[in-house]
Short mmCIF file of C-alpha atoms in Angstrom, two decimals:
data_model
loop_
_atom_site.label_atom_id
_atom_site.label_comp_id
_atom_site.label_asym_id
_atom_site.label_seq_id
_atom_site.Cartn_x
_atom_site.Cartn_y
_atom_site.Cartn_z
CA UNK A 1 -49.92 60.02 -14.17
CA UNK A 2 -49.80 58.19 -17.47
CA UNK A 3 -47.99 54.56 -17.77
CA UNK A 4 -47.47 52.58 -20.31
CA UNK A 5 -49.43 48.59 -20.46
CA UNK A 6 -46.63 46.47 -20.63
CA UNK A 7 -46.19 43.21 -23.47
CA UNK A 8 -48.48 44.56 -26.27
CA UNK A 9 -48.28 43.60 -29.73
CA UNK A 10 -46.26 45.78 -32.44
CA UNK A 11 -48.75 48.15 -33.59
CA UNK A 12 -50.84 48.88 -30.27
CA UNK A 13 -50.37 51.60 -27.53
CA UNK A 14 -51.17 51.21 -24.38
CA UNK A 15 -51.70 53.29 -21.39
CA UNK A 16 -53.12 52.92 -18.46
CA UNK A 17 -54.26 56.51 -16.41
CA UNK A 18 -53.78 57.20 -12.48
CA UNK A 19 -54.86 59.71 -10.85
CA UNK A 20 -54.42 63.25 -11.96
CA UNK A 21 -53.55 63.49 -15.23
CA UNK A 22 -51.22 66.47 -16.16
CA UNK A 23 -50.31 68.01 -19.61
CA UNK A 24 -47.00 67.02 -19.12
CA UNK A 25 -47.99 63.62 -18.76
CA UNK A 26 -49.28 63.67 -22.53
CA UNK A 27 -45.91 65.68 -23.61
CA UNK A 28 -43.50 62.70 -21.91
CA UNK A 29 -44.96 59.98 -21.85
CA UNK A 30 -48.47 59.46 -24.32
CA UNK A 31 -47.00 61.70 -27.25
CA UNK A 32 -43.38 59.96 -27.77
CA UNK A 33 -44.85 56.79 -28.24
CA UNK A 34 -47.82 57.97 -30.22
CA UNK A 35 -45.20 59.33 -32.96
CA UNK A 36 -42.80 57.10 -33.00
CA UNK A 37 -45.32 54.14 -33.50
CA UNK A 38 -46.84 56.35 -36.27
CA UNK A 39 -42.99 56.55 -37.86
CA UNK A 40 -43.51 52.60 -38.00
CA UNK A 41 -47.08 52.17 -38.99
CA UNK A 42 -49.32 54.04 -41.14
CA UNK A 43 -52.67 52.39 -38.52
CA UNK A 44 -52.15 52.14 -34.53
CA UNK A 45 -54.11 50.47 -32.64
CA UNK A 46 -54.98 51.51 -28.90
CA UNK A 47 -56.11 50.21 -25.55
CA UNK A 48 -56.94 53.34 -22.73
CA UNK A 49 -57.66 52.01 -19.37
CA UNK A 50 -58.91 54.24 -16.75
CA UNK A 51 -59.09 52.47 -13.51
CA UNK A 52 -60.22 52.90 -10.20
CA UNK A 53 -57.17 54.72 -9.07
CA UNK A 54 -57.62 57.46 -11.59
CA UNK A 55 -59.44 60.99 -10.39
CA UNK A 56 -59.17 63.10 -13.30
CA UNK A 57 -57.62 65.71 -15.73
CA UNK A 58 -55.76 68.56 -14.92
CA UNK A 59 -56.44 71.68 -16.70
CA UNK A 60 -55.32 71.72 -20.08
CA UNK A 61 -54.88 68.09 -20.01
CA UNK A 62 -58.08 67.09 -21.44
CA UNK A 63 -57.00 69.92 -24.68
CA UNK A 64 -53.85 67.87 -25.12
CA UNK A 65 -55.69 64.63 -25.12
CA UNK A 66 -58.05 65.80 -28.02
CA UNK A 67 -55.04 67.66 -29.93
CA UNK A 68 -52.93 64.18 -29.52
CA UNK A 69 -55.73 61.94 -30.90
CA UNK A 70 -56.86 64.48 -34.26
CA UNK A 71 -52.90 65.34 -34.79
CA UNK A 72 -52.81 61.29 -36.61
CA UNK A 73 -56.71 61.76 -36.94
CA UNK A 74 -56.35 59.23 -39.99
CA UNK A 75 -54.25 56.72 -38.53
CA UNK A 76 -56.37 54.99 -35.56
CA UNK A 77 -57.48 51.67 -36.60
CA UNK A 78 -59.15 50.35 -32.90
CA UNK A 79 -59.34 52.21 -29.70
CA UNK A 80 -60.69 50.71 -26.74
CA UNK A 81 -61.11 52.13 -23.48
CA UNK A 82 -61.66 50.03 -20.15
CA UNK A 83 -62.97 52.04 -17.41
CA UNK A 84 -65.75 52.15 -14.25
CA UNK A 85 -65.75 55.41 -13.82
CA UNK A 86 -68.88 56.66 -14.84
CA UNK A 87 -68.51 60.36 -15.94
CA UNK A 88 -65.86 58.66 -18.90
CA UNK A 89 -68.14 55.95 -19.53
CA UNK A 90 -70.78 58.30 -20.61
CA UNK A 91 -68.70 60.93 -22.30
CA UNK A 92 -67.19 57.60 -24.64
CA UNK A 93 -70.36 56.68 -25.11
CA UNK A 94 -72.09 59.94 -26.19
CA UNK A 95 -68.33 60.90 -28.31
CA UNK A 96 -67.55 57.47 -29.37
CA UNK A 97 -69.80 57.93 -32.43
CA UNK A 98 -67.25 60.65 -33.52
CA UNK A 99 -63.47 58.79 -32.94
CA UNK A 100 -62.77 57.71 -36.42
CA UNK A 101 -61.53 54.83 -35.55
CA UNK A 102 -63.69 50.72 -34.56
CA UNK A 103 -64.07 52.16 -31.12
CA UNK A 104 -65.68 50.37 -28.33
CA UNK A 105 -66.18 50.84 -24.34
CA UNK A 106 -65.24 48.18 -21.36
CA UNK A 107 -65.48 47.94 -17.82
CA UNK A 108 -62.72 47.03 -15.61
CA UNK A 109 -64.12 43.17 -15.35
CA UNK A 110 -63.32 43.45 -19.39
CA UNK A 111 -59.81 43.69 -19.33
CA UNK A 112 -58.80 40.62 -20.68
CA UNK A 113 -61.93 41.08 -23.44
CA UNK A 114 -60.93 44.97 -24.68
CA UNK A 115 -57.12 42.68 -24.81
CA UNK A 116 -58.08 40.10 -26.88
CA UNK A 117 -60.46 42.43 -28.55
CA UNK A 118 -57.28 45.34 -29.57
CA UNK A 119 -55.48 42.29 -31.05
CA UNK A 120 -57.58 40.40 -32.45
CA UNK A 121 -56.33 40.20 -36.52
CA UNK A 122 -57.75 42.61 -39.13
#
């Protein structure tokens, strides 16, 4: 399931994952928002978080994720993600490099940092 974070700024998406993450998660909920905030702003801003609850990606869901995030390719400004779980944590870390975007990784305990961090001004 994907969810939105509730009271962002204009210009940053956020979502928070839980537990099995479905293609049709990405098609109703992650890609609406995704283009209309692109109809608004030519640079988005975005804040993942990946908690606890979460257990993974369905089949074809991880394909969606990476179509959804090279379809505006351009257009990230900041992505953070905030997660413990460990098998993300290293697959940020060792892809991170190649989101063309200011990227950077937290842990749960971060929230309020990767926050303060998505908003801080340019």
């Amino acid at each position: 399931m994907i969810e939105q974070l509730p009271s962002l700024p204009a210009g940053i998406l956020g979502f928070r994952l839980r537990g099995i993450v479905t293609a049709d998660d990405y098609e109703s909920v992650m890609v609406p928002d995704i283009e209309a905030a692109f109809a608004l702003n030519r640079k988005v801003r975005s804040i993942i978080h990946l908690g606890d609850d979460f257990t993974g990606f369905a089949p074809g869901a991880m394909w969606d994720d990476v179509k959804l995030g090279f379809r505006h390719i351009s257009g990230w400004e900041r992505t953070a993600v905030v997660t413990d779980v460990g098998w993300v944590r290293v697959m940020s870390s060792v892809f991170g490099f190649a989101i063309p975007s200011h990227f950077k990784l937290f842990s749960n305990a971060q929230m309020d940092d990767a926050m303060r961090w998505i908003a801080e001004p340019r």
